[in-house]
Short mmCIF file of C-alpha atoms in Angstrom, two decimals:
data_model
loop_
_atom_site.label_atom_id
_atom_site.label_comp_id
_atom_site.label_asym_id
_atom_site.label_seq_id
_atom_site.Cartn_x
_atom_site.Cartn_y
_atom_site.Cartn_z
CA MET A 1 -26.95 7.15 109.83
CA THR A 2 -26.02 8.85 112.87
CA PHE A 3 -22.66 7.50 114.22
CA ALA A 4 -21.99 8.03 118.15
CA LYS A 5 -18.71 7.10 120.52
CA ILE A 6 -19.64 5.43 123.45
CA ALA A 7 -17.69 6.84 126.48
CA GLY A 8 -14.94 4.47 127.86
CA SER A 9 -15.67 1.47 125.18
CA GLY A 10 -14.00 2.81 122.16
CA TYR A 11 -16.86 1.22 119.83
CA ILE A 12 -18.21 3.39 117.30
CA ILE A 13 -21.62 2.09 116.55
CA CYS A 14 -24.42 2.82 114.22
CA MET A 15 -27.19 4.32 116.68
CA GLU A 16 -30.35 2.78 114.76
CA ASN A 17 -28.96 -0.51 114.91
CA LYS A 18 -27.51 -0.22 118.49
CA VAL A 19 -31.06 1.17 119.95
CA LYS A 20 -32.72 -1.88 118.40
CA VAL A 21 -30.34 -4.17 119.67
CA THR A 22 -30.64 -2.67 122.92
CA GLU A 23 -35.02 -2.86 122.68
CA ILE A 24 -34.68 -6.69 121.71
CA ALA A 25 -32.20 -7.10 124.32
CA LEU A 26 -34.52 -5.75 126.94
CA ALA A 27 -37.51 -8.09 125.52
CA ILE A 28 -35.23 -10.77 125.62
CA ARG A 29 -34.50 -10.20 128.89
CA ARG A 30 -37.95 -9.82 130.22
CA ALA A 31 -38.73 -12.80 129.03
CA GLY A 32 -36.27 -14.55 130.98
CA GLY A 33 -33.05 -14.77 128.77
CA ARG A 34 -30.19 -13.25 127.82
CA ALA A 35 -28.73 -11.81 124.34
CA MET A 36 -25.53 -11.72 123.69
CA LEU A 37 -23.47 -10.13 120.98
CA ALA A 38 -20.92 -12.49 119.15
CA GLY A 39 -18.68 -12.81 116.38
CA GLY A 40 -17.49 -9.75 114.42
CA CYS A 41 -19.05 -7.26 115.63
CA VAL A 42 -17.80 -7.68 119.12
CA ARG A 43 -14.30 -7.92 117.28
CA ASP A 44 -14.75 -4.67 115.10
CA GLY A 45 -15.69 -2.87 118.58
CA LEU A 46 -12.87 -3.71 120.04
CA LEU A 47 -10.46 -2.60 117.61
CA GLY A 48 -12.65 0.72 117.74
CA ILE A 49 -14.04 -0.09 113.97
CA PRO A 50 -17.40 1.32 113.07
CA VAL A 51 -20.09 -1.64 113.93
CA LYS A 52 -22.30 -1.74 110.61
CA ASP A 53 -24.19 -5.09 112.17
CA TYR A 54 -24.92 -6.94 114.39
CA ASP A 55 -25.33 -10.65 115.70
CA LEU A 56 -27.06 -11.74 118.71
CA GLU A 57 -27.13 -14.98 120.54
CA VAL A 58 -30.18 -15.65 122.73
CA TYR A 59 -29.50 -18.03 125.68
CA GLY A 60 -32.22 -19.27 128.13
CA LEU A 61 -35.11 -18.89 125.88
CA ASP A 62 -36.71 -21.89 123.11
CA HIS A 63 -37.82 -20.75 119.69
CA ASP A 64 -41.56 -20.04 120.58
CA ARG A 65 -40.40 -18.16 123.52
CA LEU A 66 -38.31 -15.89 121.77
CA LEU A 67 -40.37 -14.88 118.96
CA ARG A 68 -43.33 -14.29 121.49
CA ALA A 69 -40.34 -11.80 123.18
CA LEU A 70 -39.76 -10.55 119.82
CA ALA A 71 -43.14 -9.61 118.44
CA PRO A 72 -43.67 -6.13 120.48
CA VAL A 73 -39.92 -4.86 119.51
CA CYS A 74 -38.98 -6.36 115.80
CA ASP A 75 -40.16 -8.14 112.72
CA VAL A 76 -38.27 -10.88 111.86
CA ASP A 77 -37.69 -13.21 109.04
CA ALA A 78 -36.71 -16.95 109.93
CA VAL A 79 -34.72 -17.18 106.13
CA GLY A 80 -31.87 -18.71 108.22
CA MET A 81 -33.86 -21.07 110.00
CA SER A 82 -31.75 -24.06 109.17
CA PHE A 83 -29.09 -22.46 110.93
CA GLY A 84 -31.18 -20.93 113.90
CA VAL A 85 -31.13 -17.50 112.38
CA LEU A 86 -33.57 -14.80 112.33
CA LYS A 87 -32.91 -11.75 110.50
CA VAL A 88 -34.57 -8.35 111.91
CA ARG A 89 -36.56 -6.69 109.07
CA HIS A 90 -35.18 -3.14 108.15
CA PHE A 91 -32.35 -3.60 110.22
CA ASP A 92 -28.58 -4.86 110.05
CA ILE A 93 -29.37 -7.32 113.16
CA ASP A 94 -29.34 -11.33 113.07
CA ILE A 95 -30.86 -13.30 115.70
CA ALA A 96 -29.52 -16.60 116.58
CA PHE A 97 -29.73 -19.56 118.84
CA PRO A 98 -26.94 -21.45 120.05
CA ARG A 99 -25.69 -24.40 118.39
CA ARG A 100 -23.60 -27.98 117.99
CA GLU A 101 -22.64 -28.91 114.44
CA ASN A 102 -21.58 -32.28 113.16
CA LYS A 103 -20.03 -32.80 110.14
CA THR A 104 -22.10 -35.13 108.07
CA GLY A 105 -21.16 -34.61 104.34
CA SER A 106 -18.95 -32.44 101.91
CA GLY A 107 -19.70 -28.76 101.27
CA HIS A 108 -21.21 -26.19 103.57
CA LYS A 109 -24.56 -27.19 104.32
CA GLY A 110 -23.21 -30.51 105.03
CA PHE A 111 -23.50 -30.11 108.74
CA MET A 112 -26.27 -31.44 111.53
CA VAL A 113 -27.21 -28.59 113.69
CA GLU A 114 -28.79 -28.98 117.18
CA PHE A 115 -29.96 -25.74 118.72
CA ASP A 116 -29.36 -25.68 122.37
CA PRO A 117 -30.40 -22.33 124.28
CA GLN A 118 -28.90 -23.65 127.61
CA MET A 119 -25.44 -24.39 126.30
CA ASP A 120 -22.57 -22.94 128.28
CA PHE A 121 -20.83 -19.92 126.60
CA PHE A 122 -17.60 -22.44 126.13
CA SER A 123 -19.37 -24.84 124.34
CA ALA A 124 -21.12 -22.43 122.21
CA SER A 125 -18.38 -20.70 120.94
CA ALA A 126 -16.17 -23.66 120.11
CA ARG A 127 -17.97 -23.96 116.75
CA ARG A 128 -16.32 -20.17 115.61
CA ASP A 129 -13.60 -20.22 113.17
CA PHE A 130 -11.14 -17.97 114.78
CA THR A 131 -10.39 -16.89 118.57
CA VAL A 132 -10.67 -13.50 117.62
CA ASN A 133 -14.28 -13.88 116.32
CA ALA A 134 -15.53 -16.11 119.76
CA ILE A 135 -15.54 -13.08 121.94
CA MET A 136 -18.80 -12.50 123.31
CA GLN A 137 -20.33 -9.38 125.46
CA ASP A 138 -23.46 -9.46 127.08
CA ALA A 139 -25.92 -6.80 124.79
CA LEU A 140 -27.06 -4.90 127.68
CA THR A 141 -24.38 -4.84 130.56
CA GLY A 142 -21.26 -5.13 128.14
CA GLU A 143 -19.92 -7.89 130.24
CA ILE A 144 -17.22 -9.32 127.97
CA ILE A 145 -17.32 -13.30 127.64
CA ASP A 146 -14.37 -15.09 126.35
CA PRO A 147 -13.79 -18.62 126.74
CA HIS A 148 -10.86 -18.70 124.36
CA ASN A 149 -8.60 -15.99 125.15
CA GLY A 150 -9.68 -14.21 121.22
CA ARG A 151 -8.88 -10.60 123.25
CA LYS A 152 -5.59 -11.48 123.76
CA ASP A 153 -4.97 -12.47 120.49
CA LEU A 154 -6.67 -9.51 119.19
CA GLN A 155 -4.76 -7.41 121.56
CA GLU A 156 -1.38 -9.51 120.09
CA LYS A 157 -2.31 -9.04 116.55
CA ARG A 158 -2.62 -13.20 116.67
CA LEU A 159 -5.03 -15.39 114.15
CA ARG A 160 -5.35 -18.86 115.49
CA HIS A 161 -8.38 -21.53 115.12
CA VAL A 162 -10.43 -21.94 118.27
CA SER A 163 -10.56 -25.77 117.92
CA ALA A 164 -9.91 -28.83 115.54
CA ALA A 165 -13.30 -28.81 114.35
CA PHE A 166 -12.07 -25.78 112.33
CA ALA A 167 -10.94 -28.47 109.51
CA GLU A 168 -15.04 -28.63 108.62
CA ASP A 169 -15.31 -26.15 106.81
CA PRO A 170 -12.51 -25.16 104.59
CA LEU A 171 -13.70 -21.72 103.78
CA ARG A 172 -12.33 -20.67 106.92
CA VAL A 173 -8.55 -20.35 105.37
CA LEU A 174 -10.07 -17.82 102.90
CA ARG A 175 -11.62 -16.42 105.79
CA GLY A 176 -8.33 -16.45 107.64
CA MET A 177 -6.74 -14.65 104.59
CA GLN A 178 -9.35 -11.73 104.42
CA PHE A 179 -8.84 -11.46 108.30
CA ILE A 180 -5.26 -10.86 107.66
CA GLY A 181 -5.69 -8.57 105.16
CA ARG A 182 -8.28 -6.48 106.81
CA PHE A 183 -6.48 -6.20 110.66
CA GLY A 184 -3.08 -7.14 109.85
CA LEU A 185 -3.12 -10.34 111.93
CA VAL A 186 -0.18 -12.77 112.14
CA PRO A 187 -1.58 -16.45 111.42
CA ASP A 188 -0.21 -19.45 114.68
CA LYS A 189 1.96 -22.05 113.16
CA SER A 190 -0.88 -24.45 114.57
CA THR A 191 -3.38 -22.52 112.72
CA VAL A 192 -1.44 -22.31 109.04
CA GLY A 193 -0.59 -26.22 109.70
CA LEU A 194 -4.09 -27.08 109.93
CA CYS A 195 -5.01 -24.88 106.94
CA THR A 196 -2.50 -26.88 105.04
CA GLY A 197 -4.32 -30.01 104.80
CA LEU A 198 -7.57 -28.64 104.00
CA SER A 199 -8.84 -28.74 100.47
CA GLN A 200 -11.26 -25.58 98.49
CA HIS A 201 -12.46 -28.19 96.11
CA GLU A 202 -15.91 -28.73 97.94
CA LEU A 203 -16.18 -24.77 98.22
CA ALA A 204 -19.28 -23.41 96.49
CA ARG A 205 -17.75 -20.47 93.92
CA GLU A 206 -20.04 -17.94 95.21
CA ARG A 207 -18.73 -18.29 98.66
CA ILE A 208 -14.80 -18.50 97.33
CA ALA A 209 -15.41 -14.94 95.61
CA GLN A 210 -17.33 -13.07 98.88
CA GLU A 211 -14.13 -13.92 100.94
CA TRP A 212 -11.56 -12.52 97.90
CA GLU A 213 -13.97 -10.00 97.57
CA LYS A 214 -13.31 -8.84 101.06
CA LEU A 215 -9.63 -8.97 100.73
CA LEU A 216 -9.53 -6.70 97.62
CA LEU A 217 -12.05 -4.29 99.08
CA TYR A 218 -11.12 -3.80 102.32
CA GLY A 219 -7.56 -5.27 102.99
CA ARG A 220 -4.79 -3.32 103.93
CA TYR A 221 -2.34 -5.50 104.48
CA MET A 222 -2.01 -7.70 101.23
CA VAL A 223 1.45 -8.76 101.15
CA ALA A 224 0.62 -10.50 104.69
CA ALA A 225 -2.69 -12.08 103.27
CA LEU A 226 -1.47 -13.21 99.81
CA ASN A 227 1.97 -14.72 101.66
CA PHE A 228 -0.19 -16.73 104.00
CA LEU A 229 -2.43 -18.25 100.92
CA ARG A 230 1.39 -19.62 100.04
CA GLU A 231 2.30 -20.43 103.62
CA CYS A 232 -0.22 -22.90 103.72
CA ARG A 233 -0.11 -23.94 100.13
CA TRP A 234 -3.66 -22.92 98.90
CA VAL A 235 -1.98 -20.58 96.55
CA ASP A 236 -1.54 -24.11 94.61
CA PHE A 237 -5.54 -24.26 93.92
CA TYR A 238 -4.60 -20.53 92.28
CA PRO A 239 -2.12 -21.87 89.37
CA GLU A 240 -1.92 -18.95 87.90
CA LEU A 241 -0.83 -17.53 91.35
CA ALA A 242 1.49 -19.75 91.66
CA ALA A 243 3.67 -19.37 88.79
CA LEU A 244 4.76 -16.28 89.44
CA ILE A 245 6.74 -17.61 92.45
CA GLY A 246 10.14 -18.33 91.68
CA CYS A 247 9.28 -16.26 88.22
CA PRO A 248 12.75 -14.45 87.48
CA GLN A 249 12.74 -10.78 86.64
CA ASN A 250 15.97 -8.53 85.81
CA PRO A 251 16.96 -7.21 88.89
CA LEU A 252 18.09 -3.86 87.30
CA TRP A 253 14.69 -3.27 86.80
CA HIS A 254 13.07 -4.96 89.65
CA PRO A 255 15.74 -5.52 92.75
CA GLU A 256 12.87 -6.11 94.97
CA GLY A 257 12.69 -9.95 93.80
CA ASP A 258 10.42 -12.33 91.92
CA VAL A 259 7.26 -11.49 90.15
CA TRP A 260 5.47 -12.77 93.16
CA ASP A 261 7.21 -10.34 95.51
CA HIS A 262 6.77 -7.56 92.69
CA THR A 263 2.86 -8.78 92.33
CA LEU A 264 2.52 -8.13 96.21
CA LEU A 265 4.01 -4.95 96.47
CA VAL A 266 1.87 -3.45 93.53
CA THR A 267 -1.06 -5.23 95.08
CA GLN A 268 -0.17 -3.30 98.47
CA ALA A 269 0.29 -0.07 96.78
CA ALA A 270 -3.30 -0.42 94.74
CA ALA A 271 -4.97 -0.92 98.54
CA ALA A 272 -3.61 2.41 99.64
CA MET A 273 -4.79 4.01 96.50
CA ARG A 274 -8.51 2.05 96.33
CA GLY A 275 -9.95 4.48 98.43
CA LYS A 276 -10.75 6.88 95.67
CA GLN A 277 -11.72 4.28 93.33
CA PRO A 278 -15.55 3.69 92.26
CA ASP A 279 -14.71 0.51 90.56
CA ALA A 280 -12.35 -0.88 93.40
CA LEU A 281 -12.70 -4.78 92.76
CA THR A 282 -11.78 -3.94 88.91
CA PHE A 283 -8.84 -1.88 90.00
CA MET A 284 -7.62 -4.14 92.78
CA LEU A 285 -7.50 -7.42 90.19
CA ALA A 286 -5.71 -5.27 87.74
CA ALA A 287 -2.63 -4.98 90.28
CA LEU A 288 -3.19 -8.44 91.66
CA CYS A 289 -3.09 -10.11 87.72
CA HIS A 290 -1.16 -7.44 85.69
CA ASP A 291 2.20 -9.41 85.32
CA PHE A 292 0.65 -13.24 85.16
CA GLY A 293 1.73 -12.98 81.33
CA LYS A 294 5.55 -13.11 82.86
CA ALA A 295 4.93 -16.72 83.79
CA LEU A 296 4.40 -17.36 80.02
CA CYS A 297 7.51 -15.23 78.20
CA THR A 298 10.08 -14.68 80.97
CA VAL A 299 13.36 -15.85 79.27
CA LYS A 300 16.89 -15.48 80.23
CA GLU A 301 18.69 -13.73 76.89
CA ALA A 302 22.11 -15.02 75.59
CA ASP A 303 23.82 -12.48 77.48
CA GLY A 304 22.40 -13.48 80.57
CA ARG A 305 19.70 -10.76 80.65
CA ILE A 306 16.19 -11.72 81.78
CA THR A 307 13.41 -10.20 79.75
CA SER A 308 9.38 -10.73 79.57
CA ARG A 309 8.95 -8.71 76.43
CA GLY A 310 5.08 -8.94 75.30
CA HIS A 311 3.91 -9.98 79.10
CA ASP A 312 1.44 -7.10 79.23
CA THR A 313 -0.09 -8.69 76.08
CA LEU A 314 -0.53 -11.84 77.22
CA THR A 315 -3.63 -11.87 79.32
CA VAL A 316 -4.98 -15.44 79.43
CA PRO A 317 -4.35 -16.41 82.68
CA ALA A 318 -5.93 -13.33 84.09
CA GLU A 319 -8.87 -14.30 82.41
CA ARG A 320 -8.56 -17.73 83.51
CA PHE A 321 -8.17 -17.02 87.36
CA ILE A 322 -10.56 -14.47 87.38
CA SER A 323 -13.04 -16.95 85.65
CA SER A 324 -12.16 -19.53 88.59
CA ILE A 325 -13.56 -17.21 91.01
CA TRP A 326 -16.52 -14.86 89.25
CA GLN A 327 -19.01 -15.59 86.76
CA SER A 328 -18.84 -11.99 85.49
CA PRO A 329 -17.83 -11.09 81.93
CA ALA A 330 -18.14 -7.79 82.68
CA LEU A 331 -15.73 -7.82 85.54
CA ILE A 332 -13.22 -9.27 82.87
CA ALA A 333 -14.07 -6.80 80.51
CA GLY A 334 -13.44 -3.96 82.76
CA VAL A 335 -9.94 -5.49 84.17
CA ILE A 336 -8.33 -7.07 80.68
CA PRO A 337 -7.53 -3.67 78.58
CA LEU A 338 -6.32 -2.57 81.92
CA ILE A 339 -3.48 -5.30 82.29
CA ALA A 340 -3.06 -5.28 78.45
CA HIS A 341 -2.15 -1.62 78.70
CA HIS A 342 -0.50 -1.12 82.08
CA MET A 343 2.69 -0.03 80.83
CA HIS A 344 1.25 2.65 78.30
CA PRO A 345 0.48 5.77 80.76
CA TRP A 346 4.46 6.40 81.19
CA GLN A 347 5.48 5.48 77.41
CA LEU A 348 3.03 8.19 76.23
CA ALA A 349 4.04 10.74 78.34
CA ASP A 350 7.77 9.32 77.88
CA GLY A 351 7.27 10.02 73.87
CA ASN A 352 4.75 13.22 74.31
CA ALA A 353 2.40 11.19 71.98
CA SER A 354 -0.09 12.57 69.77
CA ASP A 355 -3.58 13.62 71.34
CA ARG A 356 -4.87 10.69 68.91
CA ALA A 357 -2.80 7.82 70.43
CA TYR A 358 -4.24 9.09 73.59
CA ARG A 359 -7.56 9.03 72.53
CA LYS A 360 -6.88 5.93 70.98
CA LEU A 361 -6.03 4.14 74.06
CA ALA A 362 -9.25 5.44 75.77
CA MET A 363 -11.28 3.60 73.06
CA GLN A 364 -9.40 0.59 74.23
CA VAL A 365 -9.36 1.01 78.05
CA LYS A 366 -12.44 2.70 78.68
CA ARG A 367 -11.28 4.31 82.04
CA PRO A 368 -7.69 5.81 81.75
CA ASP A 369 -8.05 7.01 85.37
CA LEU A 370 -8.05 3.16 86.30
CA LEU A 371 -5.27 2.94 84.17
CA ALA A 372 -3.26 5.79 85.34
CA ASP A 373 -3.79 4.29 88.67
CA LEU A 374 -2.60 1.07 88.03
CA ALA A 375 0.75 2.50 86.37
CA GLU A 376 1.49 4.39 89.75
CA ALA A 377 0.80 1.33 92.06
CA ASP A 378 3.35 -0.83 89.21
CA VAL A 379 5.90 1.95 89.75
CA ARG A 380 5.14 1.76 93.73
CA GLY A 381 5.80 -2.21 93.81
CA ILE A 382 9.48 -1.66 92.43
CA ALA A 383 12.63 -1.16 94.65
CA MET A 384 13.96 1.48 92.64
CA SER A 385 15.72 4.81 93.89
CA GLU A 386 13.70 7.24 95.07
CA THR A 387 14.83 9.73 92.27
CA GLU A 388 13.89 7.13 89.62
CA ARG A 389 10.92 6.51 91.21
CA ILE A 390 9.86 10.40 91.33
CA SER A 391 10.77 10.55 87.87
CA ARG A 392 8.47 7.48 86.69
CA LEU A 393 5.31 9.01 88.64
CA GLU A 394 5.96 12.28 87.07
CA LYS A 395 5.29 10.53 83.77
CA VAL A 396 2.23 9.05 85.37
CA ASP A 397 1.36 12.60 86.52
CA ILE A 398 1.70 13.61 82.60
CA PHE A 399 -0.98 11.16 81.30
CA ARG A 400 -3.20 11.92 84.05
CA ASP A 401 -3.00 15.91 83.08
CA ARG A 402 -3.24 14.82 79.34
CA CYS A 403 -6.31 12.75 79.67
CA ARG A 404 -7.96 15.44 81.99
CA GLN A 405 -7.10 17.96 79.32
CA LEU A 406 -8.75 16.10 76.69
CA ALA A 407 -11.97 15.20 78.61
CA ILE A 408 -11.38 11.53 78.51
CA ALA A 409 -9.92 10.86 82.34
CA ASP A 410 -12.58 8.47 83.43
CA ARG A 411 -14.21 7.51 80.07
CA ALA A 412 -13.80 6.79 76.20
CA PRO A 413 -14.63 9.84 73.81
CA GLU A 414 -17.99 9.14 72.17
CA PRO A 415 -18.38 9.86 68.55
CA LEU A 416 -19.77 13.34 67.93
CA VAL A 417 -21.29 12.29 64.45
CA MET A 418 -24.06 9.79 64.57
CA GLY A 419 -26.37 8.19 62.20
CA ARG A 420 -29.37 10.44 63.06
CA HIS A 421 -27.08 13.14 61.39
CA LEU A 422 -26.55 11.32 58.29
CA VAL A 423 -30.42 11.00 58.20
CA ALA A 424 -31.01 14.79 58.80
CA ARG A 425 -28.73 15.49 55.59
CA GLY A 426 -31.30 12.66 53.34
CA LEU A 427 -28.84 10.23 53.36
CA PRO A 428 -30.79 6.79 53.24
CA PRO A 429 -29.92 4.46 55.82
CA GLY A 430 -27.52 1.91 54.29
CA PRO A 431 -24.28 0.13 54.40
CA GLY A 432 -22.27 3.20 53.64
CA PHE A 433 -23.04 4.97 56.56
CA LYS A 434 -20.61 3.06 58.53
CA ASP A 435 -17.71 4.36 56.44
CA ILE A 436 -18.80 7.86 56.54
CA LEU A 437 -19.07 7.28 60.39
CA ASN A 438 -15.90 5.59 61.10
CA SER A 439 -14.28 8.63 59.21
CA CYS A 440 -15.89 11.20 60.95
CA PHE A 441 -14.90 9.33 64.39
CA GLU A 442 -11.42 8.94 62.89
CA ALA A 443 -11.14 12.53 62.27
CA GLN A 444 -12.61 13.02 66.02
CA LEU A 445 -9.85 10.98 67.42
CA ALA A 446 -7.07 12.94 65.70
CA GLY A 447 -8.38 16.15 66.99
CA GLU A 448 -9.81 17.50 63.54
CA PHE A 449 -12.47 18.66 65.49
CA THR A 450 -13.71 18.72 68.98
CA THR A 451 -17.44 20.10 69.26
CA GLN A 452 -20.49 19.55 67.59
CA SER A 453 -20.69 22.42 65.42
CA GLN A 454 -16.91 21.23 64.26
CA ALA A 455 -18.14 17.72 63.94
CA LEU A 456 -21.21 18.84 61.83
CA GLU A 457 -19.20 20.99 59.68
CA PHE A 458 -16.40 18.14 59.06
CA LEU A 459 -19.58 16.04 58.20
CA ASP A 460 -20.97 18.22 55.41
CA LYS A 461 -17.47 19.20 53.96
CA LEU A 462 -16.93 15.48 53.71
CA LEU A 463 -20.31 14.88 52.17
CA CYS A 464 -19.72 17.87 49.49
CA GLY A 465 -16.57 15.91 48.58
CA LYS A 466 -18.14 12.50 47.77
#
């Protein structure tokens, strides 16, 4: 894909999609209609964000006339025709008709939809969620149509709902969360009040997961986004998160506040590091959930000190939170070991631990590089002195360096001695294989050998001694 900047507009666009949008809009105009860009592509263009996909709303043409107009310039799939949507094959372009929606039942499908190509722009945009998503732009002339003052809200960084119809789809609360996280918007008080009366109980799990993923994968303002959930009381739908609010910490070690405050700062720090993560969702969930265990074990000692001993090993709340949103055992398997060992990087570095300890840890977490980054985010989420922060981060860097030296930075060590090596030495497969292989692997973790030839030499000596 080639990117270009359109002079005077501030748009950075994907040229292949843009060219096709123009072809489609010209065909629609020749047929007597008007193609308007709508939703996120207009919003992102005004913000100077790369536009990857386009939504077109077509005015003045009915379904049959539109299909005839499109036939010479593109192929379409009517995969969303129940909502009046055509998808252009091979391009990130959706074409829709203006529509009215009336809530008739529960869930995101519980709407009666009426298509009307003759609708006025105000009525057509009134069904959208937020004013910043209700801005339209003529796909050919560039004329901006803004019936709900969304452009002003975008300039002033304000998130405001379009109308009372907002409440008909509770998913919009989570959409608000991820928009705040991605664009740094400030929610209007009236919008927060409307969100407070809504519930996520009728929402499908996969739709909830999609909005959380947008926040965790693309959000830059994590503190604001998560505090929005708290402000509109939707944090109550996530009891593991809600339990962090008011959970105290020792002010000597955590002067930033309670566990909620610390968690938000850690997640914010993780988002700033996320760009280098190939496993961003795993990393961000580990940052969000790393201290969930504190809600179960935080106590005030007899001398007044607040302690949370063993909180890192209490991973059930994290598993419960992740499982409530994602049906992914693999995701849990990646996140939980990071949480359970998130304090180990500076502990191993501080104690000048053995190579074996590092290799053992790598076996447990699989990704020491993610663990090191989680430890760094944890440090950056504490309001400590700069001197103490530098000292802690230096320990994390020592951990990283040792992992690189041991070739376990992004993987667990793999056994150098395998069953086939035993077979090659005339041993019949059987129960004794496991003991021999375990002995070899323990020796490998202890650093008694590091190469294949050394491993086989060790094996031969071991077998001679039996």
